[in-house]
Coordinates of C-alpha atoms in Angstrom, one line a residue:
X1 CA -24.3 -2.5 46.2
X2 CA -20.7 -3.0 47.7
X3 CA -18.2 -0.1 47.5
X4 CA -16.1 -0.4 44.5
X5 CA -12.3 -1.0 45.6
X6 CA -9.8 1.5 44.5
X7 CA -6.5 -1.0 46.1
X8 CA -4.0 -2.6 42.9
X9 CA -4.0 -6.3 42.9
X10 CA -0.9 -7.9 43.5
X11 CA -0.5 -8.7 39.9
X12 CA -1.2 -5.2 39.1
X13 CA 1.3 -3.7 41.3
X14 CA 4.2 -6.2 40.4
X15 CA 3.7 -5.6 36.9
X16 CA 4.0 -1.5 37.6
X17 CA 6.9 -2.4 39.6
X18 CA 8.5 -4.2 36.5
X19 CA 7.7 -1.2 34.0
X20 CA 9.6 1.4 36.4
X21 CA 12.6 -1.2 36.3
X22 CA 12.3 -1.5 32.6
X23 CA 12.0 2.8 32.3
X24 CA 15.0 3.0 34.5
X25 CA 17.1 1.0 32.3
X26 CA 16.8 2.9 29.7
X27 CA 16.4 1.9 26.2
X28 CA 20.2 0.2 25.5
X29 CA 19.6 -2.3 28.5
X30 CA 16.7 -4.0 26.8
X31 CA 13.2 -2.3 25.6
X32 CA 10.1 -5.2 27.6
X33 CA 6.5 -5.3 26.3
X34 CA 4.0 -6.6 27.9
X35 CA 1.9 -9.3 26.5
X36 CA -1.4 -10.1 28.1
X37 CA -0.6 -11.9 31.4
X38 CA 1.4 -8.9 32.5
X39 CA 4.9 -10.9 31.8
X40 CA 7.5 -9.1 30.6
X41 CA 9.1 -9.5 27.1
X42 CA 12.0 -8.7 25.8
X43 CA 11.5 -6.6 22.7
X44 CA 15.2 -8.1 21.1
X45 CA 14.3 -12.0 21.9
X46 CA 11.0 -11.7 21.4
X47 CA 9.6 -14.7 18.8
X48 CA 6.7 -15.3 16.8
X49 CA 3.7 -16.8 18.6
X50 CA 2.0 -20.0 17.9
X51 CA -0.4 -20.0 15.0
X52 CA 0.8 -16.4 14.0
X53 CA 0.3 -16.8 10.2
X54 CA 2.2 -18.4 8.1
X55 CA 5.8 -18.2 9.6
X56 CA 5.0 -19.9 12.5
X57 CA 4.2 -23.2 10.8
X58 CA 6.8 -26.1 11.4
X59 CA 10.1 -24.7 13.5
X60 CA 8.6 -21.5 13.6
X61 CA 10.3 -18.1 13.4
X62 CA 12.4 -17.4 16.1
X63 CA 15.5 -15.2 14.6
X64 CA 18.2 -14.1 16.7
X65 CA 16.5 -15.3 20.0
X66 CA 19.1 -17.6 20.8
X67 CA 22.0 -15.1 20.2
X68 CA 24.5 -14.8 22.9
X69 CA 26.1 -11.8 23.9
X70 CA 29.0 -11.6 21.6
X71 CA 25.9 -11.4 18.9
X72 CA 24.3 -9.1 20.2
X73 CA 24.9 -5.3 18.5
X74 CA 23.5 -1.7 18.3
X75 CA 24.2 -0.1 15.3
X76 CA 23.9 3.4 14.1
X77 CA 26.1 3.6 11.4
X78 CA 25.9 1.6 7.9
X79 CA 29.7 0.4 8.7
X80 CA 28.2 -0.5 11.8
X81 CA 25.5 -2.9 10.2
X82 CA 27.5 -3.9 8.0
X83 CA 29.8 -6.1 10.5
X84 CA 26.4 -7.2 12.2
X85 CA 25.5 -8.7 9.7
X86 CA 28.9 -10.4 9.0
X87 CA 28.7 -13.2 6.3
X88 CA 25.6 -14.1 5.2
X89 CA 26.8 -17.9 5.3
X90 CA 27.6 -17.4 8.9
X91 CA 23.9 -18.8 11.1
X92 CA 24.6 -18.1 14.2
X93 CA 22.2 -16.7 16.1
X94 CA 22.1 -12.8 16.1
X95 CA 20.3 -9.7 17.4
X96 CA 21.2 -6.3 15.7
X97 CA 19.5 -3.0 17.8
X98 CA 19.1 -0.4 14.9
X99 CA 19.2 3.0 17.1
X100 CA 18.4 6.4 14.9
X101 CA 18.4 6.1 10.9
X102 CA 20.9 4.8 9.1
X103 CA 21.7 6.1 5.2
X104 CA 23.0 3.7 3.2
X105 CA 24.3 6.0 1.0
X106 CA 27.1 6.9 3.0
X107 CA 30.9 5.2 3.0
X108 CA 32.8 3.7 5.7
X109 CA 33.9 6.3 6.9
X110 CA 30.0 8.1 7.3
X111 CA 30.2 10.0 4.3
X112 CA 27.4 11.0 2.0
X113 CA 27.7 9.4 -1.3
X114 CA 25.4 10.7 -4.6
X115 CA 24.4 9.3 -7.4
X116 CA 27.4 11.3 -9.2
X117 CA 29.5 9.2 -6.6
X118 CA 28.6 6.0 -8.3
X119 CA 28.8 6.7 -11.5
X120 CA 32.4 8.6 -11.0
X121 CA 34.6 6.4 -13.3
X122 CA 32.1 4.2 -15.0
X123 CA 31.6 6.5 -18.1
X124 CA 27.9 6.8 -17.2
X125 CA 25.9 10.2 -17.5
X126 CA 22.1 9.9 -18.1
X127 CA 22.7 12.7 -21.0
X128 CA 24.7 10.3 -23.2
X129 CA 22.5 7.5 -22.1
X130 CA 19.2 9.7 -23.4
X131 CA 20.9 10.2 -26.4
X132 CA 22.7 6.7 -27.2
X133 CA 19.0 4.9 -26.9
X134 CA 16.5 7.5 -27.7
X135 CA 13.5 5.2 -29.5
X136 CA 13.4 7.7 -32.5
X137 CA 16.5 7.0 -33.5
X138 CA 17.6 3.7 -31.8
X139 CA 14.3 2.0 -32.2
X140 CA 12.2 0.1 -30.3
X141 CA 15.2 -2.6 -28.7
X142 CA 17.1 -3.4 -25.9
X143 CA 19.6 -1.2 -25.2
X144 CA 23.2 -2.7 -25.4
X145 CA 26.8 -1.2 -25.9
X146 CA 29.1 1.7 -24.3
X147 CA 26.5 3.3 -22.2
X148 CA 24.2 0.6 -21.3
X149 CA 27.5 -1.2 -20.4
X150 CA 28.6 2.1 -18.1
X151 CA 24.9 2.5 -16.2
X152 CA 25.2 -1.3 -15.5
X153 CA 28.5 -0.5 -14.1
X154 CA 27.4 2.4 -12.5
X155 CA 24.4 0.2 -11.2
X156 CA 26.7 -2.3 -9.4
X157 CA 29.1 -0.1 -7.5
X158 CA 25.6 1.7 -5.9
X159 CA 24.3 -1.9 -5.4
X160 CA 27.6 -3.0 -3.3
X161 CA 26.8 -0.1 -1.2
X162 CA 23.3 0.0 -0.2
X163 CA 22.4 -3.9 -0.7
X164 CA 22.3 -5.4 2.8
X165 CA 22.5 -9.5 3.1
X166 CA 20.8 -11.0 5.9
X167 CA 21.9 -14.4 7.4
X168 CA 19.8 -17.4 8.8
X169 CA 19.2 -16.7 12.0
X170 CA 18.8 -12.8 12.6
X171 CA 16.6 -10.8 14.3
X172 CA 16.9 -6.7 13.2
X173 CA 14.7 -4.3 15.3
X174 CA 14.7 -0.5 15.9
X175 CA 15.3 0.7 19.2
X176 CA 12.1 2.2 20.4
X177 CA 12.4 6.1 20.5
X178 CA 15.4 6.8 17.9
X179 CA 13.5 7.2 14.9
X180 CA 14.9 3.6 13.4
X181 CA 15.6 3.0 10.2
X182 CA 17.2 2.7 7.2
X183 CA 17.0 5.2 4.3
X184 CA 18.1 4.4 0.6
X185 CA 19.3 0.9 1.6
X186 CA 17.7 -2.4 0.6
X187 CA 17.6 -5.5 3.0
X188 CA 18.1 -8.8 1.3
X189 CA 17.0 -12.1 2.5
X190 CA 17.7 -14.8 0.3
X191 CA 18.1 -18.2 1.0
X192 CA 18.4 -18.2 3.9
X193 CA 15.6 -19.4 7.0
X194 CA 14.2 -17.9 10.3
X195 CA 14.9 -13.8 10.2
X196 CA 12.5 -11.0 12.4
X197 CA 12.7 -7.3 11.1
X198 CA 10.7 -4.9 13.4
X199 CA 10.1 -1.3 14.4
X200 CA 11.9 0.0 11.5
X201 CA 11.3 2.3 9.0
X202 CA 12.7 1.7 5.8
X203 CA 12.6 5.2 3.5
X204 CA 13.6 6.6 -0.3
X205 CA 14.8 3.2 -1.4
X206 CA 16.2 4.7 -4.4
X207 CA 18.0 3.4 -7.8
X208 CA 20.2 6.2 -9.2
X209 CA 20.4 4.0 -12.5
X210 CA 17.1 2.9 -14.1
X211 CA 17.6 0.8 -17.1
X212 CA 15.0 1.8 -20.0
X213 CA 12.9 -0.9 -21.8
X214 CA 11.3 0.1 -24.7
X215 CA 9.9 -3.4 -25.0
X216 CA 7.9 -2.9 -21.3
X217 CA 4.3 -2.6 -22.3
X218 CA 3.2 -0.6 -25.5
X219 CA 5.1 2.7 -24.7
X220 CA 8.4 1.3 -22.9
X221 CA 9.2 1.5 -19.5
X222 CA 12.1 2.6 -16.9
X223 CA 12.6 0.0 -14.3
X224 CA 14.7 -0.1 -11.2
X225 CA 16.3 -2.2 -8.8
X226 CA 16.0 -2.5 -4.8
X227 CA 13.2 -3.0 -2.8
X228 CA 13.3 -1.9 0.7
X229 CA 13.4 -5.1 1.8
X230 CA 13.3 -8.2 -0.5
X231 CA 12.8 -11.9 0.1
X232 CA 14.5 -14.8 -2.5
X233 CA 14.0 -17.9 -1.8
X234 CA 13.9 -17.3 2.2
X235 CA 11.6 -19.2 4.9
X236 CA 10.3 -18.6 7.8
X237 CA 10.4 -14.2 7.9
X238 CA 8.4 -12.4 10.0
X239 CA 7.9 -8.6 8.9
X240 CA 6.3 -6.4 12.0
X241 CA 5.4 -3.2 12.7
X242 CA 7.5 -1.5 10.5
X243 CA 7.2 1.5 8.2
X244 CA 7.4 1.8 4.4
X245 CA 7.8 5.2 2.1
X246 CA 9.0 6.4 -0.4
X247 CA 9.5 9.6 1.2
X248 CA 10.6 12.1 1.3
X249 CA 11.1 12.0 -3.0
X250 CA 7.2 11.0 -4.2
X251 CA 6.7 9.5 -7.8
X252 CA 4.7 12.7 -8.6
X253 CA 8.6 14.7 -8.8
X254 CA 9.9 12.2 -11.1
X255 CA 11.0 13.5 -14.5
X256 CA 9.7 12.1 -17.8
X257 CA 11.9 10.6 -20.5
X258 CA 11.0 8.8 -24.0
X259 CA 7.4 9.3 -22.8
X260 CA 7.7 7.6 -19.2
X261 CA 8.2 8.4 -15.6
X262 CA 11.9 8.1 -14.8
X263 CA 11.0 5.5 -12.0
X264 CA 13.5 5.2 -9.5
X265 CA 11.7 3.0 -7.1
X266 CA 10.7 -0.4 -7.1
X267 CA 8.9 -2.8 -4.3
X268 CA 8.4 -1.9 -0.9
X269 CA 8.4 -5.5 0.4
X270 CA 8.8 -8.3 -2.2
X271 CA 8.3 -11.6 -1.5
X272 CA 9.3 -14.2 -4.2
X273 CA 11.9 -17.0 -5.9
X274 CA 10.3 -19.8 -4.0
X275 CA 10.1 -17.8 -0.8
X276 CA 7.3 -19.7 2.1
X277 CA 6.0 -19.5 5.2
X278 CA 5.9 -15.9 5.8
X279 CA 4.1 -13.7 8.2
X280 CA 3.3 -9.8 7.1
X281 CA 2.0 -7.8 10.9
X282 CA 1.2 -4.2 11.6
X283 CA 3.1 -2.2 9.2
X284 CA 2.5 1.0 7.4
X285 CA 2.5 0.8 3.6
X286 CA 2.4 4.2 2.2
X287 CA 3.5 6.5 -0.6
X288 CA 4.1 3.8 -2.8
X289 CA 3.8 2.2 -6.1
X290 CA 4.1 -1.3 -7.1
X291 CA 4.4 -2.8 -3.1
X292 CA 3.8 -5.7 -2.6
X293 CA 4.9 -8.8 -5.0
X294 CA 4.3 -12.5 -4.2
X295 CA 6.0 -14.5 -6.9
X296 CA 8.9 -12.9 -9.2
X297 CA 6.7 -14.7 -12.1
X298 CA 3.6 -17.1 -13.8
X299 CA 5.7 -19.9 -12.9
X300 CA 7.7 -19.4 -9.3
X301 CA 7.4 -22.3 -7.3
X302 CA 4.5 -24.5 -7.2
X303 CA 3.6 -25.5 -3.3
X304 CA 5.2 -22.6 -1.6
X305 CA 4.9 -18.7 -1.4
X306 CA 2.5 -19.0 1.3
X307 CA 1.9 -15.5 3.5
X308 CA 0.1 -14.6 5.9
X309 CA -0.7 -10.4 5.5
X310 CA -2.5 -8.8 8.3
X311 CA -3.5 -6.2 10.6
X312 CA -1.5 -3.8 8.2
X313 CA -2.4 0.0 7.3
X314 CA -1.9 0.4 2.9
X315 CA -2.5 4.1 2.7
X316 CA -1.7 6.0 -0.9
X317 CA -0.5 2.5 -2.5
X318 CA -1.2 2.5 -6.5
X319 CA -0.9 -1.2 -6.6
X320 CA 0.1 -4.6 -5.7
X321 CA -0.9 -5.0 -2.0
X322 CA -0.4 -7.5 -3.0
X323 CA 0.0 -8.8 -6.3
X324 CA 0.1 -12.6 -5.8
X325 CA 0.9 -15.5 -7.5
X326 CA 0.6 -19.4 -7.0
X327 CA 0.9 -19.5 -3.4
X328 CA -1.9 -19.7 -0.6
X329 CA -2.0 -16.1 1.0
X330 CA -4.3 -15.3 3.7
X331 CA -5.2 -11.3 3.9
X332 CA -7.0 -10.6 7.5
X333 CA -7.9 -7.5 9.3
X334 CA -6.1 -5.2 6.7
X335 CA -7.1 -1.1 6.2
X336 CA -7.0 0.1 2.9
X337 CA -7.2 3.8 2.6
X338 CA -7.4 4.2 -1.2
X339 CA -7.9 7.8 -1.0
X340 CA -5.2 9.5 -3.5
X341 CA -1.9 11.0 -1.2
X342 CA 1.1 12.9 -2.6
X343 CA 0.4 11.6 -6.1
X344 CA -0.4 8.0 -5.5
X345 CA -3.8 7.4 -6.9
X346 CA -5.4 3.8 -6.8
X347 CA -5.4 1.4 -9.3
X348 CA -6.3 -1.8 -7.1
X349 CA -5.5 -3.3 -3.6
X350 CA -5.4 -7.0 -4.5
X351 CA -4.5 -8.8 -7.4
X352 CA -4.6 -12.5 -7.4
X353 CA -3.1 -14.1 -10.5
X354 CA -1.5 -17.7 -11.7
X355 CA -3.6 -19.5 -9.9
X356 CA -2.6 -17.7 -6.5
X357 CA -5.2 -19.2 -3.8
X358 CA -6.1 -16.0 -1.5
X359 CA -8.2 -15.9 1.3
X360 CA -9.5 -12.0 2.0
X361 CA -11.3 -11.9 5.0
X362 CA -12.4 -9.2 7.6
X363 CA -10.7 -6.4 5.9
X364 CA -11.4 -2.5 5.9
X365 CA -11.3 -0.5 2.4
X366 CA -11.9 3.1 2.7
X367 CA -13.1 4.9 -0.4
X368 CA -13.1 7.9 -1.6
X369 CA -16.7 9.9 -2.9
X370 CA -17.1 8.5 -6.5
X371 CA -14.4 5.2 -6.3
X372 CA -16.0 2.1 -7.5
X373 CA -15.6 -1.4 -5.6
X374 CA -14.8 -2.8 -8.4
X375 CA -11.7 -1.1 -8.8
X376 CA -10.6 -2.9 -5.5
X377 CA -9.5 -6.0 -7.0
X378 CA -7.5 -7.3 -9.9
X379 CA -6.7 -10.6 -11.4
X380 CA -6.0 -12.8 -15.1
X381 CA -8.8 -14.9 -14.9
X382 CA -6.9 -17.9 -13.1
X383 CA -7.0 -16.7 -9.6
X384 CA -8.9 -17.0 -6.4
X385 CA -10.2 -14.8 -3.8
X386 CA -12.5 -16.2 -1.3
X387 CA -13.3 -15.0 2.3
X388 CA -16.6 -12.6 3.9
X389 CA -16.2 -10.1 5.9
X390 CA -15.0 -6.9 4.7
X391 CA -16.3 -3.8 4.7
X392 CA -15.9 -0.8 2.5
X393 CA -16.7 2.7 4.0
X394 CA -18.1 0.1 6.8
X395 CA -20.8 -1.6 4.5
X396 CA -20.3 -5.6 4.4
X397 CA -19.8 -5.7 0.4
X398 CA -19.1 -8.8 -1.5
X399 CA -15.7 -7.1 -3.2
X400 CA -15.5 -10.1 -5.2
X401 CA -18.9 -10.3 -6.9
X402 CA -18.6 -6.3 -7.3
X403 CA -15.0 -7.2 -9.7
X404 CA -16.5 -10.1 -11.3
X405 CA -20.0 -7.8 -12.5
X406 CA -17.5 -5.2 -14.2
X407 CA -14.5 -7.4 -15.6
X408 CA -14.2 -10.2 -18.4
X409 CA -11.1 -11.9 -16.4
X410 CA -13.1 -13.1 -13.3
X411 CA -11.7 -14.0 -10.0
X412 CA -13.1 -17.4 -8.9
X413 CA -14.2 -17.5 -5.7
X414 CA -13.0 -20.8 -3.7
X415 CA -9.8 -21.9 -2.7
X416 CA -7.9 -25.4 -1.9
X417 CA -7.3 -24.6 1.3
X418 CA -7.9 -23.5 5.0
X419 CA -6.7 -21.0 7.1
X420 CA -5.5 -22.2 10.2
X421 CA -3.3 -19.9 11.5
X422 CA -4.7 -17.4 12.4
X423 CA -3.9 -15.9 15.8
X424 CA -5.3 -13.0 16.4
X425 CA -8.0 -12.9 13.8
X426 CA -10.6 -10.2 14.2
X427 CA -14.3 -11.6 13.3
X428 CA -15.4 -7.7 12.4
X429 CA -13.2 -4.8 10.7
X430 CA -15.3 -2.0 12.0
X431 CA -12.9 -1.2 14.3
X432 CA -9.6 -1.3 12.6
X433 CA -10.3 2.2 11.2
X434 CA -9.2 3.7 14.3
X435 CA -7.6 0.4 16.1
X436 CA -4.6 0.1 13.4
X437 CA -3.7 4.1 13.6
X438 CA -1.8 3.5 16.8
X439 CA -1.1 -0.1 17.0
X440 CA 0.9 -0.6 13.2
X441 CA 3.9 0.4 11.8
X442 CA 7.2 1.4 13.0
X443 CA 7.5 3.3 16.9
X444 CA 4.2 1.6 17.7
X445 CA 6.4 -0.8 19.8
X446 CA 7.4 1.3 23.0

């Protein structure tokens, strides 16, 4: 047997030439990847590949690639993303570098602002507001006059400050090794096409002023406003490798009023108003509630809300990951660790509803001693999951056929379409257990 050779190939050695220039550099001069061939990429211009899910169908997401120099911006400061962002009408091309955390909840000026902040001059205090609608007294309607009228108020001036409007045409990603982010703040991408959000984590997306419904279900209900990042009516969004938590303030703290958790957040990444052509990749959900929404109602938009969700890591999620209706979603190569953390206990992973068309495929669910498969799934009777593949505790299990045995509102089990998009598409989940640990969510990007 021949000697085996110890000597770099040319390739190798040009590409370890390459990452000592890039390491030099330093971060602000441009973070590179390496994709398979051992070509450099920059992290910044970087653009979805061919047959990546959903948002690479058509013109295909490219965000900010094309941005030229006077569009390109780091910001650390929410003043600072603020004129990044510029008008949301404005589509030129853009690339904003989000270095450290930024806290929404801050002024101009850097500031730390409260919830007292807000409602300074509105007339709002959640002690007048208890007592103006308590149900024994006010009854079982919406609330309307002096204080309802204040919390809105109060609600608005928070809203101005934390609600982030992303134009056509933008790329945002976290500089690798700063701890990126954006904590208590709420990216909005509505109407608006072709937008990249990466390597960031997005933490305690918090509304100060719940409004209480006592018509919400059969006991009432607080809701809130402001997910951590939201999509209206946008196209072509591709969501990578970030991180999202409610942390550090868990549901578990939350005080209880008229009977109800005072619920101060809402979704993690919602996905609705006639929103298409999306593409969810490598992040971490976790610590969360109601996550994931496809389709603000029964009746969205017929013929589009179609996402793509996978090779993402859903750890202590209660719900909706997703919930989704009408569209065609395709769920590959997912873990699900539905093992109770910090207070969030499972109710399901995936709902499919109003007819959604959902293909579930090659996916990893990690139960708990005791949890039933059953519980894995949700859905009105009008939805369908198809797809093989997945594996709980790393048993192939029909997760379908294991809802459908235990529930009256069965999920039907073919779709109207195919998936052909699917890059990257794993034919076996046993590995993603330990595969996805490293390789999703925010700082997995170097």
């Amino acid at each position: 047997m021949a000697a085996t050779s110890h000597r770099r190939s040319l390739r190798s050695r040009r590409t370890l030439v390459v990452s000592v220039a890039v390491l030099a550099a330093g971060a602000g001069a441009g973070v590179f990847v390496m994709n398979a061939n051992a070509n450099p990429v920059d992290l910044y211009h970087q653009t979805l590949a061919a047959k990546n899910g959903w948002a690479s169908s058509g013109t295909g997401t490219t965000g900010g690639a094309k941005a030229d120099s006077a569009h390109t911006f780091t910001v650390s400061t929410r003043a600072q993303l603020v004129k990044a962002l510029g008008s949301v009408t404005d589509t030129t091309p853009r690339i904003i570098k989000i270095k450290g955390t930024i806290d929404a909840n801050t002024n101009d000026a850097g500031k730390k602002l409260t919830c007292a902040d807000y409602a300074s001059g509105t007339g709002y205090s959640l002690a007048s507001y208890l007592k103006a609608y308590d149900p024994a007294s006010y009854g079982k309607k919406a609330p309307s006059g002096t204080q309802e009228k204040a919390r809105a108020a109060a609600q608005t001036k928070q809203k101005k400050n934390i609600v982030f409007r992303v134009p056509a045409n933008t790329s945002i990603v976290g500089v690798p090794g700063t701890a990126a982010g954006i904590k208590g703040g709420s990216l909005q991408v509505q109407n608006v096409d072709n937008v990249i959000v990466r390597n960031l984590t997005f933490s305690a997306t918090e509304d100060c002023f719940p409004q209480w419904d006592p018509t919400d279900g059969s006991a009432g209900e607080w809701n809130s406003n402001y997910d951590s990042v939201t999509l209206r009516g946008a196209t072509h969004v591709w969501a990578d490798h970030n991180t999202f938590t409610d942390a550090p303030f868990f549901d578990s703290a939350e005080k209880t009023y008229f009977g109800r958790k005072y619920q101060v957040h809402d979704g993690a990444l919602d996905i609705t108003n006639g929103s298409d052509l999306v593409t969810v990749e490598r992040n971490q959900f976790t610590n969360h509630d109601k996550t994931m929404l496809i389709g603000s109602s029964d009746t969205d938009s017929v013929g589009k809300l179609r996402v793509s969700i996978h090779h993402n890591v859903w750890k202590g999620i209660t719900q909706r990951a997703p919930l989704a209706r009408i569209g065609q979603i395709h769920i590959y190569n997912n873990l699900y660790d539905t093992t109770a953390l910090n207070g969030y206990t499972a109710k399901y992973s995936i709902d499919s509803r109003a007819k959604a068309q959902v293909v579930a495929e090659h996916n990893y669910f990690k139960l708990p001693s005791g949890a039933k498969v059953a519980k894995l799934l949700s859905g009105d009777g009008t939805g369908s999951v198809a797809g093989s593949g997945n594996l709980v505790n790393g048993t192939a299990t029909d997760v379908v056929a294991a809802y459908n045995a235990a529930s009256s509102k069965k999920l039907k089990t073919t779709v109207n379409w195919k998936p052909a998009l699917t890059a990257g598409l794993e034919t076996s989940a046993k590995n993603l257990v330990t595969g996805l640990v490293t390789t999703a969510g925010a700082g997995a990007l170097k």
